[in-house]
Amino acid sequence: MAAFAPLALAESQTDNPTMLHTIDVDLHHQIANWQNIAPYAPAGLRHRLARPGGPPLARHGFKMVGPQFGAAPRPIDANGNIGNPAADPAWVKAEYLDKRGVDLAILTGPLLSLGVQPNQDMAAAIATAINDWTLATWVRPFRCFKGSILVAHQDPAQAVAEIDRLGDDPGMVQVLIGSASETPLGRRQFHPIYEACVRNHLPLALHIGGEGAGMSPPSTAVGHPTTYFEWYASLPQVYMAHIMSMVTEGVFEKFPTLKVILYEGGIFWLPHIMWRFDKNWKAQRSETPWVKEPPSAYILRHFYHTTYPLEQSSPSELSELLEMVEGQRTLLFASNYPNWELGDPFEMIEGLPKELRRRVLAENAHALYGERLLHSHAH
Amino acid sequence: MAAFAPLALAESQTDNPTMLHTIDVDLHHQIANWQNIAPYAPAGLRHRLARPGGPPLARHGFKMVGPQFGAAPRPIDANGNIGNPAADPAWVKAEYLDKRGVDLAILTGPLLSLGVQPNQDMAAAIATAINDWTLATWVRPFRCFKGSILVAHQDPAQAVAEIDRLGDDPGMVQVLIGSASETPLGRRQFHPIYEACVRNHLPLALHIGGEGAGMSPPSTAVGHPTTYFEWYASLPQVYMAHIMSMVTEGVFEKFPTLKVILYEGGIFWLPHIMWRFDKNWKAQRSETPWVKEPPSAYILRHFYHTTYPLEQSSPSELSELLEMVEGQRTLLFASNYPNWELGDPFEMIEGLPKELRRRVLAENAHALYGERLLHSHAH
C-alpha cells in the first residue's frame, strides 16, 4: 500500500478557462499495442492478447463519424505522421492536462464492450491485464492519473474477485462497467458486484459504447439502428433502462451507500425518468414492495452525470434543467479525451451557471470520490 | 361517402372540469367478445378469430398492476357484477363522454401488439376486421366517436392497402400503429406506409403497449425488464428510438406533411432528444446528408404528444418543459379511457398553465386532425 500524501488542490480557482483547476473524470487512455498488455494476462491467454490487432473481441458495426478527435491535441512525429493522442501518459500529461490546467484525470480506457463478450474467461483476463497495465504504466508513475477497476460483469463472480483484488489500491477510484449488457443491471446476479463496490468504498461507473456488440440485444428496444448518428443518439436509453432496473429491483435499498456515475449520457432526460417513474410508482408499487421511496429520491441520491456531451440548449434552459436534477451536486466534468468530435469539452460547459463551475469542475468529484482521489499512490 | 355537417364546438369553453368541451384523442374501446369481430374477417380466417378468447396472439409477460381502471366509471349489472367500462358505445357515451363534457373521442382500441405478431396475414386480417367493426358499431351510430385505421406494419404492402381502403372515410381520422416493432420505424420498408398517410391526409398515431411481445426485441436495449412497473416505466424509450430512426432516415424530408402522434409517452424526455441530437448532428451529419435541418426542427414540426400520463412535476417545472417542447401547439388531451390506473386524466392536467387548457383540450387536436374531425360521418 502506498503512503498517503494529500495532493493539494489550488485554493484559489479561477474562471479563466486556460487556467482551470479541474478534475477530469473521463480520460480514455488507449492501447497502442496489445503486446504491451499481454504480459499482464495469465500465461495461457497471453498469446491471444498478443495477436496483431489484439484479442478477438466482438464489435458492433457503428464507427465514429465526424472530425476525428476534434480539437484534441495530437502527436506528430518527425515524418509528419499523426499519432494517437491518448497512448503515451507523459505526452498526455504535457499536452492535455498541463496545458488545460487539469490537476487529475480518471482513466476510463478503450474497452467499453467488455461486458458483452461471449467468452467470459477471456473478458475477465483482459480486464485484469488492462487494470494491471494501467496501474503500472499510467497510475504509478504519474500522480495526475487515477485508475478505474475495469470488470466484465457478465461473470459476476470473476468481477467481484477483481474488485476485491484491487479495491484497496489508492490508485483505483471506481469500478468501471460498460453499459452494454445482455440483461438489465438491476438483476439479482449483479448484486454481488454492488456489494463489492460498497465493501471497497468505490463508486460504480457505467460508460456507453458497446451497445449492439456481442451478446448485447439490439441497441434500441425496437431493433438495430442504421447509422452511427442514429446509434449514438439512442445510447442514453440504456441508462434509462438500467436506472429503472436498479431502482425497481431494490439495489439502493440493499446498498444504500452505492453511488453510480453515468458517463456520456447527458442530463436532460432525467426529469422524465424521475417523474414518470414517481407517478407509476404510486399506482404500481405493490409489485415491488421493497421500493419504499419515490424513484426520484433514489435517482437523485445515487446517480451522477457527466458534462461530455451536455445537450445543446440555451443557458436558461440549461439552468432550469440543472435545478431539476440537482446538477450543482450531481454533475461532474468529463472531457471524454481524446474523443472530442462533438466539440471542445471546456467550451461545452461555458453555458453553465457561474456559481456551478467550481463544483462541476472539481468539488463534486472530490465529494463523490473522497480522499482517495487526493492521495499519492506512487510506489 | 357521408354528408359533411360540421359539429359545432362550444364557443365559450369553461374551466369547470365537469363542463369541459373537450376532444379526447385516446379512448381504448374494448372487444367484449371476439365472435362479434369474426364476421368482419375474411371467410377463411373467421374461425380463428371466433375462438373462445380470441385469435392466437403473442403476448408479453407484463400485466397491469395497480387499481384496475382507477377512477373510471364501470357498469354494474343487476347481480352486482362489474363489467368492462369500454365495451358498449352507448354506455361509454352516457357514462364517460357526456358526464365529463367530452364532445369527441378518437378510438384507439385494445390491440397494441398487432405489429409484432409473427403471422402477418392473420395480423392484417385482424386489423381489417377491427376497423370495419369499429366503423359499424361505434363510429357510424355515434357522431361523438371517430376511428383510427389500425394497421399491422410488419407487412407494409397490406398496411398500405388498408389505409387506402378506408382513407377517405370521414369516420377515420388517423392511422394507428403499435410502437412495438421488430425494426425501427425509419427503415425504408415503412416509407410506403407514410406515403399512404400523406396521400390520405391522415396523421400517424403510435401507441405503446406491445413491447416485448412476439417478434419484438427485448423491451429495453439491455434486455427484458423484470416487472410491469419496470417495463411500463421504460416504454418511452421506444419513442426515442423511433424518432431518431425517422429523422436520420429522412422520413420528414421525403414526407414533409406527415404528422406523428406519440401516445402515452410523456413529454419531459423531449428536450434531451432534441438537443443531444442537434449536437450530434453538427459533428455526424456527413453520414445522412439528407438530414438538412437540426433534428429538433423536424421533431418540433412533426411530432405531437398526449397528456396521459404527464410526468408528475411541479407546475413551474411543467411550464418550463412545455415551453421547451412547444406544448402550446403539440400537446393533446388523451384520457387513455378506461385505463385510469395512474389517476384521473382530468386531474392530471390541472397543473397546465391556464392559457394552455383550451389548446390542449380541443384546439390543438382540431388544428392537427382538421375539418375531418368535425364532419358528420353517420350513414
PDB file of N, CA and C in Angstrom, chain B residues 274 295-304 324-326 329-330:
ATOM      1  N   MET B 274     -34.044  16.252 -28.440  1.00  0.00           N
ATOM      2  CA  MET B 274     -33.835  17.322 -29.418  1.00  0.00           C
ATOM      3  C   MET B 274     -32.417  17.852 -29.359  1.00  0.00           C
ATOM      4  N   PRO B 295     -32.039  18.183 -36.047  1.00  0.00           N
ATOM      5  CA  PRO B 295     -33.126  17.253 -35.719  1.00  0.00           C
ATOM      6  C   PRO B 295     -34.269  17.874 -34.925  1.00  0.00           C
ATOM      7  N   SER B 296     -33.964  18.809 -34.032  1.00  0.00           N
ATOM      8  CA  SER B 296     -35.049  19.389 -33.229  1.00  0.00           C
ATOM      9  C   SER B 296     -36.089  20.072 -34.109  1.00  0.00           C
ATOM     10  N   ALA B 297     -35.671  20.594 -35.257  1.00  0.00           N
ATOM     11  CA  ALA B 297     -36.633  21.259 -36.147  1.00  0.00           C
ATOM     12  C   ALA B 297     -37.663  20.248 -36.662  1.00  0.00           C
ATOM     13  N   TYR B 298     -37.187  19.073 -37.071  1.00  0.00           N
ATOM     14  CA  TYR B 298     -38.130  18.032 -37.520  1.00  0.00           C
ATOM     15  C   TYR B 298     -39.023  17.580 -36.364  1.00  0.00           C
ATOM     16  N   ILE B 299     -38.408  17.397 -35.209  1.00  0.00           N
ATOM     17  CA  ILE B 299     -39.168  16.866 -34.065  1.00  0.00           C
ATOM     18  C   ILE B 299     -40.276  17.826 -33.670  1.00  0.00           C
ATOM     19  N   LEU B 300     -39.945  19.103 -33.592  1.00  0.00           N
ATOM     20  CA  LEU B 300     -40.974  20.081 -33.206  1.00  0.00           C
ATOM     21  C   LEU B 300     -42.062  20.202 -34.270  1.00  0.00           C
ATOM     22  N   ARG B 301     -41.691  20.058 -35.528  1.00  0.00           N
ATOM     23  CA  ARG B 301     -42.652  20.265 -36.615  1.00  0.00           C
ATOM     24  C   ARG B 301     -43.555  19.053 -36.828  1.00  0.00           C
ATOM     25  N   HIS B 302     -43.072  17.863 -36.526  1.00  0.00           N
ATOM     26  CA  HIS B 302     -43.793  16.661 -36.963  1.00  0.00           C
ATOM     27  C   HIS B 302     -44.405  15.828 -35.848  1.00  0.00           C
ATOM     28  N   PHE B 303     -43.987  16.025 -34.611  1.00  0.00           N
ATOM     29  CA  PHE B 303     -44.467  15.149 -33.543  1.00  0.00           C
ATOM     30  C   PHE B 303     -45.423  15.853 -32.584  1.00  0.00           C
ATOM     31  N   TYR B 304     -46.420  15.100 -32.157  1.00  0.00           N
ATOM     32  CA  TYR B 304     -47.412  15.558 -31.178  1.00  0.00           C
ATOM     33  C   TYR B 304     -47.396  14.591 -30.002  1.00  0.00           C
ATOM     34  N   MET B 324     -40.266  24.480 -23.649  1.00  0.00           N
ATOM     35  CA  MET B 324     -39.168  23.875 -24.422  1.00  0.00           C
ATOM     36  C   MET B 324     -39.686  23.017 -25.576  1.00  0.00           C
ATOM     37  N   VAL B 325     -40.827  22.354 -25.379  1.00  0.00           N
ATOM     38  CA  VAL B 325     -41.311  21.422 -26.407  1.00  0.00           C
ATOM     39  C   VAL B 325     -42.478  22.013 -27.204  1.00  0.00           C
ATOM     40  N   GLU B 326     -42.719  23.327 -27.068  1.00  0.00           N
ATOM     41  CA  GLU B 326     -43.826  23.992 -27.761  1.00  0.00           C
ATOM     42  C   GLU B 326     -45.159  23.289 -27.488  1.00  0.00           C
ATOM     43  N   ARG B 329     -48.782  23.978 -28.710  1.00  0.00           N
ATOM     44  CA  ARG B 329     -49.186  23.585 -30.047  1.00  0.00           C
ATOM     45  C   ARG B 329     -49.171  22.060 -30.209  1.00  0.00           C
ATOM     46  N   THR B 330     -48.291  21.369 -29.442  1.00  0.00           N
ATOM     47  CA  THR B 330     -48.026  19.956 -29.723  1.00  0.00           C
ATOM     48  C   THR B 330     -48.650  18.992 -28.715  1.00  0.00           C
TER      49      THR B 330
END
